[in-house]
């Protein structure tokens, strides 16, 4: 999966990238009640403009991305000083209030995200094959503190297991996240021309005694 993802970016096969902020993020983020200035973790972030939008809402952003091409293209979208450093296996670039960590999301340690207070997944879960999604949901739960809120945007299609993007059923989302998160589906679109229906979920990390 790692090499497949890197190859996609090298070849420019990134049809999943949106050239604007995702409308569901704009519609639902403020209603989540994320504290002002809470740092937002964005796994498998690509070069998503959603990170710019979150930073414009006064949130510091920590994006994690495997492909160096994605980070370079994100930084090139705007002028502005970029500071660079290395930490525990990650090459990190900071532009404004957005930090981009180039490396494997599964190597991210809780000590490196101790300031994170929220999270956003627009195309992370659906980029992962079935065998990896359980590991992803568990790792995300380990990285965010109790009470942390986030938004998950997923896709499902009844007639295909191919991907990415992968189809993830509502039942699988429930099974993956309910053990560690309170979960509420906010909306689901009609299927598009490819047969994918997009669903939007609000999540909140459960406390240790829940």
PDB file of C-alpha atoms in Angstrom:
ATOM      1  CA  UNK A   1       0.000   0.000   0.000  1.00  0.00           C
ATOM      2  CA  UNK A   2       2.854   2.372   0.872  1.00  0.00           C
ATOM      3  CA  UNK A   3       4.505   2.078  -2.546  1.00  0.00           C
ATOM      4  CA  UNK A   4       1.165   2.294  -4.334  1.00  0.00           C
ATOM      5  CA  UNK A   5       0.435   5.601  -2.610  1.00  0.00           C
ATOM      6  CA  UNK A   6       3.846   7.071  -3.371  1.00  0.00           C
ATOM      7  CA  UNK A   7       3.529   6.000  -7.013  1.00  0.00           C
ATOM      8  CA  UNK A   8       0.152   7.750  -7.314  1.00  0.00           C
ATOM      9  CA  UNK A   9       1.682  11.036  -6.214  1.00  0.00           C
ATOM     10  CA  UNK A  10       4.743  10.660  -8.430  1.00  0.00           C
ATOM     11  CA  UNK A  11       2.473  10.044 -11.429  1.00  0.00           C
ATOM     12  CA  UNK A  12      -0.055  12.737 -10.498  1.00  0.00           C
ATOM     13  CA  UNK A  13      -2.949  10.254 -10.167  1.00  0.00           C
ATOM     14  CA  UNK A  14      -4.691  12.208  -7.425  1.00  0.00           C
ATOM     15  CA  UNK A  15      -8.292  12.427  -8.564  1.00  0.00           C
ATOM     16  CA  UNK A  16      -9.335  12.404  -4.904  1.00  0.00           C
ATOM     17  CA  UNK A  17      -7.862  15.900  -4.409  1.00  0.00           C
ATOM     18  CA  UNK A  18     -10.401  18.728  -4.267  1.00  0.00           C
ATOM     19  CA  UNK A  19      -9.493  22.126  -5.651  1.00  0.00           C
ATOM     20  CA  UNK A  20     -11.568  23.830  -2.957  1.00  0.00           C
ATOM     21  CA  UNK A  21     -12.487  23.412   0.698  1.00  0.00           C
ATOM     22  CA  UNK A  22     -14.800  20.470   1.234  1.00  0.00           C
ATOM     23  CA  UNK A  23     -18.354  21.841   1.657  1.00  0.00           C
ATOM     24  CA  UNK A  24     -19.149  19.411   4.491  1.00  0.00           C
ATOM     25  CA  UNK A  25     -16.236  20.750   6.518  1.00  0.00           C
ATOM     26  CA  UNK A  26     -17.601  24.277   6.182  1.00  0.00           C
ATOM     27  CA  UNK A  27     -21.144  23.139   7.030  1.00  0.00           C
ATOM     28  CA  UNK A  28     -20.390  21.077  10.100  1.00  0.00           C
ATOM     29  CA  UNK A  29     -17.097  22.050  11.711  1.00  0.00           C
ATOM     30  CA  UNK A  30     -18.307  24.885  13.917  1.00  0.00           C
ATOM     31  CA  UNK A  31     -21.261  22.838  15.176  1.00  0.00           C
ATOM     32  CA  UNK A  32     -18.827  20.255  16.591  1.00  0.00           C
ATOM     33  CA  UNK A  33     -17.883  22.712  19.321  1.00  0.00           C
ATOM     34  CA  UNK A  34     -14.130  22.296  18.933  1.00  0.00           C
ATOM     35  CA  UNK A  35     -12.436  24.702  21.355  1.00  0.00           C
ATOM     36  CA  UNK A  36     -10.982  27.865  19.893  1.00  0.00           C
ATOM     37  CA  UNK A  37      -7.352  27.465  18.816  1.00  0.00           C
ATOM     38  CA  UNK A  38      -7.346  23.691  19.405  1.00  0.00           C
ATOM     39  CA  UNK A  39      -4.703  22.002  17.248  1.00  0.00           C
ATOM     40  CA  UNK A  40      -6.271  19.773  14.574  1.00  0.00           C
ATOM     41  CA  UNK A  41      -4.676  16.482  13.525  1.00  0.00           C
ATOM     42  CA  UNK A  42      -5.210  15.671   9.817  1.00  0.00           C
ATOM     43  CA  UNK A  43      -4.010  12.128   8.993  1.00  0.00           C
ATOM     44  CA  UNK A  44      -3.020  11.241   5.403  1.00  0.00           C
ATOM     45  CA  UNK A  45      -3.537  14.897   4.564  1.00  0.00           C
ATOM     46  CA  UNK A  46      -2.222  15.069   0.986  1.00  0.00           C
ATOM     47  CA  UNK A  47      -2.223  18.702  -0.140  1.00  0.00           C
ATOM     48  CA  UNK A  48      -5.787  19.323   1.042  1.00  0.00           C
ATOM     49  CA  UNK A  49      -6.988  22.911   1.048  1.00  0.00           C
ATOM     50  CA  UNK A  50      -9.108  21.957   4.040  1.00  0.00           C
ATOM     51  CA  UNK A  51      -5.998  22.530   6.140  1.00  0.00           C
ATOM     52  CA  UNK A  52      -5.876  26.143   4.954  1.00  0.00           C
ATOM     53  CA  UNK A  53      -9.515  26.597   5.912  1.00  0.00           C
ATOM     54  CA  UNK A  54      -8.943  25.133   9.376  1.00  0.00           C
ATOM     55  CA  UNK A  55      -5.975  27.431   9.911  1.00  0.00           C
ATOM     56  CA  UNK A  56      -8.135  30.392   8.875  1.00  0.00           C
ATOM     57  CA  UNK A  57     -10.517  29.435  11.689  1.00  0.00           C
ATOM     58  CA  UNK A  58      -7.579  30.032  14.075  1.00  0.00           C
ATOM     59  CA  UNK A  59      -6.731  26.338  14.473  1.00  0.00           C
ATOM     60  CA  UNK A  60      -3.105  25.226  14.335  1.00  0.00           C
ATOM     61  CA  UNK A  61      -2.966  22.211  12.008  1.00  0.00           C
ATOM     62  CA  UNK A  62      -0.780  19.108  12.145  1.00  0.00           C
ATOM     63  CA  UNK A  63      -1.004  17.220   8.849  1.00  0.00           C
ATOM     64  CA  UNK A  64       0.672  13.838   8.351  1.00  0.00           C
ATOM     65  CA  UNK A  65       1.482  12.674   4.820  1.00  0.00           C
ATOM     66  CA  UNK A  66       3.661   9.913   3.378  1.00  0.00           C
ATOM     67  CA  UNK A  67       4.306  11.464  -0.050  1.00  0.00           C
ATOM     68  CA  UNK A  68       6.876  14.302  -0.158  1.00  0.00           C
ATOM     69  CA  UNK A  69       5.331  15.503  -3.450  1.00  0.00           C
ATOM     70  CA  UNK A  70       2.057  16.253  -1.657  1.00  0.00           C
ATOM     71  CA  UNK A  71       3.786  18.407   0.934  1.00  0.00           C
ATOM     72  CA  UNK A  72       5.857  20.262  -1.658  1.00  0.00           C
ATOM     73  CA  UNK A  73       2.732  21.021  -3.701  1.00  0.00           C
ATOM     74  CA  UNK A  74       0.828  22.229  -0.633  1.00  0.00           C
ATOM     75  CA  UNK A  75       3.607  24.616   0.323  1.00  0.00           C
ATOM     76  CA  UNK A  76       3.847  25.906  -3.252  1.00  0.00           C
ATOM     77  CA  UNK A  77       0.175  26.935  -3.245  1.00  0.00           C
ATOM     78  CA  UNK A  78       1.032  30.061  -1.285  1.00  0.00           C
ATOM     79  CA  UNK A  79       3.985  32.299  -0.711  1.00  0.00           C
ATOM     80  CA  UNK A  80       5.283  32.495   2.816  1.00  0.00           C
ATOM     81  CA  UNK A  81       8.263  31.487   4.865  1.00  0.00           C
ATOM     82  CA  UNK A  82       8.707  27.773   5.465  1.00  0.00           C
ATOM     83  CA  UNK A  83      10.679  26.450   8.417  1.00  0.00           C
ATOM     84  CA  UNK A  84      11.981  22.886   8.247  1.00  0.00           C
ATOM     85  CA  UNK A  85      13.271  20.450  10.837  1.00  0.00           C
ATOM     86  CA  UNK A  86      13.478  16.726  11.587  1.00  0.00           C
ATOM     87  CA  UNK A  87      12.003  14.825  14.499  1.00  0.00           C
ATOM     88  CA  UNK A  88      11.853  11.098  15.264  1.00  0.00           C
ATOM     89  CA  UNK A  89      11.756   9.910  11.673  1.00  0.00           C
ATOM     90  CA  UNK A  90       9.606  12.736  10.286  1.00  0.00           C
ATOM     91  CA  UNK A  91      10.668  15.601   8.035  1.00  0.00           C
ATOM     92  CA  UNK A  92       8.568  18.564   9.180  1.00  0.00           C
ATOM     93  CA  UNK A  93       7.720  21.748   7.304  1.00  0.00           C
ATOM     94  CA  UNK A  94       5.860  24.634   8.915  1.00  0.00           C
ATOM     95  CA  UNK A  95       4.131  27.389   6.953  1.00  0.00           C
ATOM     96  CA  UNK A  96       2.087  29.791   9.022  1.00  0.00           C
ATOM     97  CA  UNK A  97       0.033  27.752  11.489  1.00  0.00           C
ATOM     98  CA  UNK A  98       0.178  24.550   9.389  1.00  0.00           C
ATOM     99  CA  UNK A  99       2.743  21.871  10.234  1.00  0.00           C
ATOM    100  CA  UNK A 100       3.234  19.077   7.703  1.00  0.00           C
ATOM    101  CA  UNK A 101       4.895  15.893   8.936  1.00  0.00           C
ATOM    102  CA  UNK A 102       6.245  13.763   6.095  1.00  0.00           C
ATOM    103  CA  UNK A 103       6.328  10.132   7.115  1.00  0.00           C
ATOM    104  CA  UNK A 104       4.227   7.138   8.138  1.00  0.00           C
ATOM    105  CA  UNK A 105       1.124   8.050  10.170  1.00  0.00           C
ATOM    106  CA  UNK A 106       1.399   4.755  12.043  1.00  0.00           C
ATOM    107  CA  UNK A 107       4.832   5.809  13.337  1.00  0.00           C
ATOM    108  CA  UNK A 108       3.404   8.949  14.943  1.00  0.00           C
ATOM    109  CA  UNK A 109       3.677   8.735  18.735  1.00  0.00           C
ATOM    110  CA  UNK A 110       1.384  10.289  21.307  1.00  0.00           C
ATOM    111  CA  UNK A 111       4.309  12.320  22.693  1.00  0.00           C
ATOM    112  CA  UNK A 112       4.554  14.075  19.309  1.00  0.00           C
ATOM    113  CA  UNK A 113       0.902  15.162  19.330  1.00  0.00           C
ATOM    114  CA  UNK A 114       0.418  16.123  22.953  1.00  0.00           C
ATOM    115  CA  UNK A 115      -1.067  19.483  21.938  1.00  0.00           C
ATOM    116  CA  UNK A 116      -3.672  18.012  19.582  1.00  0.00           C
ATOM    117  CA  UNK A 117      -7.265  18.685  20.626  1.00  0.00           C
ATOM    118  CA  UNK A 118      -9.281  17.765  17.505  1.00  0.00           C
ATOM    119  CA  UNK A 119      -9.020  15.818  14.242  1.00  0.00           C
ATOM    120  CA  UNK A 120     -10.288  15.767  10.683  1.00  0.00           C
ATOM    121  CA  UNK A 121     -10.452  12.831   8.249  1.00  0.00           C
ATOM    122  CA  UNK A 122     -11.679  13.617   4.762  1.00  0.00           C
ATOM    123  CA  UNK A 123      -9.996  10.859   2.738  1.00  0.00           C
ATOM    124  CA  UNK A 124      -7.866   8.848   5.178  1.00  0.00           C
ATOM    125  CA  UNK A 125     -10.075   5.927   6.140  1.00  0.00           C
ATOM    126  CA  UNK A 126     -11.240   5.401   2.557  1.00  0.00           C
ATOM    127  CA  UNK A 127      -7.636   5.376   1.306  1.00  0.00           C
ATOM    128  CA  UNK A 128      -6.871   2.286   3.382  1.00  0.00           C
ATOM    129  CA  UNK A 129      -7.616  -1.368   2.527  1.00  0.00           C
ATOM    130  CA  UNK A 130      -9.832  -3.346   4.922  1.00  0.00           C
ATOM    131  CA  UNK A 131      -6.940  -5.005   6.741  1.00  0.00           C
ATOM    132  CA  UNK A 132      -5.474  -1.612   7.695  1.00  0.00           C
ATOM    133  CA  UNK A 133      -8.616   0.291   8.699  1.00  0.00           C
ATOM    134  CA  UNK A 134      -8.925  -1.310  12.147  1.00  0.00           C
ATOM    135  CA  UNK A 135      -5.302  -0.417  12.871  1.00  0.00           C
ATOM    136  CA  UNK A 136      -5.980   3.155  11.712  1.00  0.00           C
ATOM    137  CA  UNK A 137      -9.048   3.632  13.950  1.00  0.00           C
ATOM    138  CA  UNK A 138      -7.187   2.279  16.979  1.00  0.00           C
ATOM    139  CA  UNK A 139      -4.086   4.403  16.330  1.00  0.00           C
ATOM    140  CA  UNK A 140      -6.179   7.546  15.925  1.00  0.00           C
ATOM    141  CA  UNK A 141      -7.841   6.792  19.258  1.00  0.00           C
ATOM    142  CA  UNK A 142      -4.423   6.533  20.930  1.00  0.00           C
ATOM    143  CA  UNK A 143      -3.297   9.890  19.541  1.00  0.00           C
ATOM    144  CA  UNK A 144      -6.209  12.113  20.572  1.00  0.00           C
ATOM    145  CA  UNK A 145      -7.219  12.876  24.171  1.00  0.00           C
ATOM    146  CA  UNK A 146     -10.594  12.140  25.801  1.00  0.00           C
ATOM    147  CA  UNK A 147     -13.127  14.717  24.705  1.00  0.00           C
ATOM    148  CA  UNK A 148     -11.356  15.479  21.417  1.00  0.00           C
ATOM    149  CA  UNK A 149     -13.864  16.037  18.613  1.00  0.00           C
ATOM    150  CA  UNK A 150     -13.508  15.449  14.923  1.00  0.00           C
ATOM    151  CA  UNK A 151     -15.167  15.078  11.569  1.00  0.00           C
ATOM    152  CA  UNK A 152     -14.995  11.962   9.374  1.00  0.00           C
ATOM    153  CA  UNK A 153     -16.025  12.009   5.715  1.00  0.00           C
ATOM    154  CA  UNK A 154     -16.418   8.550   4.192  1.00  0.00           C
ATOM    155  CA  UNK A 155     -17.726   6.830   1.057  1.00  0.00           C
ATOM    156  CA  UNK A 156     -19.725   3.692   0.414  1.00  0.00           C
ATOM    157  CA  UNK A 157     -20.734   1.869  -2.731  1.00  0.00           C
ATOM    158  CA  UNK A 158     -22.698  -1.362  -2.793  1.00  0.00           C
ATOM    159  CA  UNK A 159     -21.141  -3.071  -5.803  1.00  0.00           C
ATOM    160  CA  UNK A 160     -17.376  -2.706  -5.421  1.00  0.00           C
ATOM    161  CA  UNK A 161     -14.530  -3.604  -3.081  1.00  0.00           C
ATOM    162  CA  UNK A 162     -11.910  -2.000  -5.331  1.00  0.00           C
ATOM    163  CA  UNK A 163     -10.009   1.076  -4.314  1.00  0.00           C
ATOM    164  CA  UNK A 164      -8.726   3.487  -3.347  1.00  0.00           C
ATOM    165  CA  UNK A 165     -11.016   5.133  -2.628  1.00  0.00           C
ATOM    166  CA  UNK A 166     -12.492   2.149  -0.817  1.00  0.00           C
ATOM    167  CA  UNK A 167     -16.123   1.724   0.071  1.00  0.00           C
ATOM    168  CA  UNK A 168     -16.668   1.619   3.845  1.00  0.00           C
ATOM    169  CA  UNK A 169     -20.100   0.600   5.103  1.00  0.00           C
ATOM    170  CA  UNK A 170     -21.905   2.312   7.942  1.00  0.00           C
ATOM    171  CA  UNK A 171     -21.687  -0.944   9.886  1.00  0.00           C
ATOM    172  CA  UNK A 172     -17.910  -1.022   9.535  1.00  0.00           C
ATOM    173  CA  UNK A 173     -17.560   2.603  10.635  1.00  0.00           C
ATOM    174  CA  UNK A 174     -19.654   1.803  13.693  1.00  0.00           C
ATOM    175  CA  UNK A 175     -17.552  -1.279  14.491  1.00  0.00           C
ATOM    176  CA  UNK A 176     -14.264   0.569  13.984  1.00  0.00           C
ATOM    177  CA  UNK A 177     -14.957   3.689  16.018  1.00  0.00           C
ATOM    178  CA  UNK A 178     -17.664   2.992  18.607  1.00  0.00           C
ATOM    179  CA  UNK A 179     -15.279   1.229  21.032  1.00  0.00           C
ATOM    180  CA  UNK A 180     -13.329   4.480  21.513  1.00  0.00           C
ATOM    181  CA  UNK A 181     -15.559   7.267  20.159  1.00  0.00           C
ATOM    182  CA  UNK A 182     -19.084   8.551  20.417  1.00  0.00           C
ATOM    183  CA  UNK A 183     -20.330   8.560  16.846  1.00  0.00           C
ATOM    184  CA  UNK A 184     -23.127  10.369  15.001  1.00  0.00           C
ATOM    185  CA  UNK A 185     -23.866  10.407  11.273  1.00  0.00           C
ATOM    186  CA  UNK A 186     -24.641  13.984  10.228  1.00  0.00           C
ATOM    187  CA  UNK A 187     -25.564  13.522   6.563  1.00  0.00           C
ATOM    188  CA  UNK A 188     -25.302  11.246   3.540  1.00  0.00           C
ATOM    189  CA  UNK A 189     -25.422  12.315  -0.092  1.00  0.00           C
ATOM    190  CA  UNK A 190     -27.141  10.584  -2.989  1.00  0.00           C
ATOM    191  CA  UNK A 191     -24.792   8.328  -5.005  1.00  0.00           C
ATOM    192  CA  UNK A 192     -22.654  10.165  -7.558  1.00  0.00           C
ATOM    193  CA  UNK A 193     -21.933   9.071 -11.131  1.00  0.00           C
ATOM    194  CA  UNK A 194     -19.522   6.406  -9.836  1.00  0.00           C
ATOM    195  CA  UNK A 195     -22.088   5.056  -7.409  1.00  0.00           C
ATOM    196  CA  UNK A 196     -20.400   6.465  -4.303  1.00  0.00           C
ATOM    197  CA  UNK A 197     -22.531   7.960  -1.539  1.00  0.00           C
ATOM    198  CA  UNK A 198     -20.639  10.305   0.787  1.00  0.00           C
ATOM    199  CA  UNK A 199     -21.378  10.258   4.511  1.00  0.00           C
ATOM    200  CA  UNK A 200     -20.289  12.724   7.184  1.00  0.00           C
ATOM    201  CA  UNK A 201     -19.785  11.711  10.824  1.00  0.00           C
ATOM    202  CA  UNK A 202     -19.141  13.583  14.063  1.00  0.00           C
ATOM    203  CA  UNK A 203     -16.845  11.798  16.497  1.00  0.00           C
ATOM    204  CA  UNK A 204     -15.840  12.463  20.100  1.00  0.00           C
ATOM    205  CA  UNK A 205     -13.140  10.509  21.906  1.00  0.00           C
ATOM    206  CA  UNK A 206     -14.565   8.639  24.884  1.00  0.00           C
ATOM    207  CA  UNK A 207     -13.067   8.963  28.334  1.00  0.00           C
ATOM    208  CA  UNK A 208     -11.260   6.065  30.053  1.00  0.00           C
ATOM    209  CA  UNK A 209     -14.281   5.023  32.148  1.00  0.00           C
ATOM    210  CA  UNK A 210     -16.890   5.118  29.357  1.00  0.00           C
TER     211      UNK A 210
END
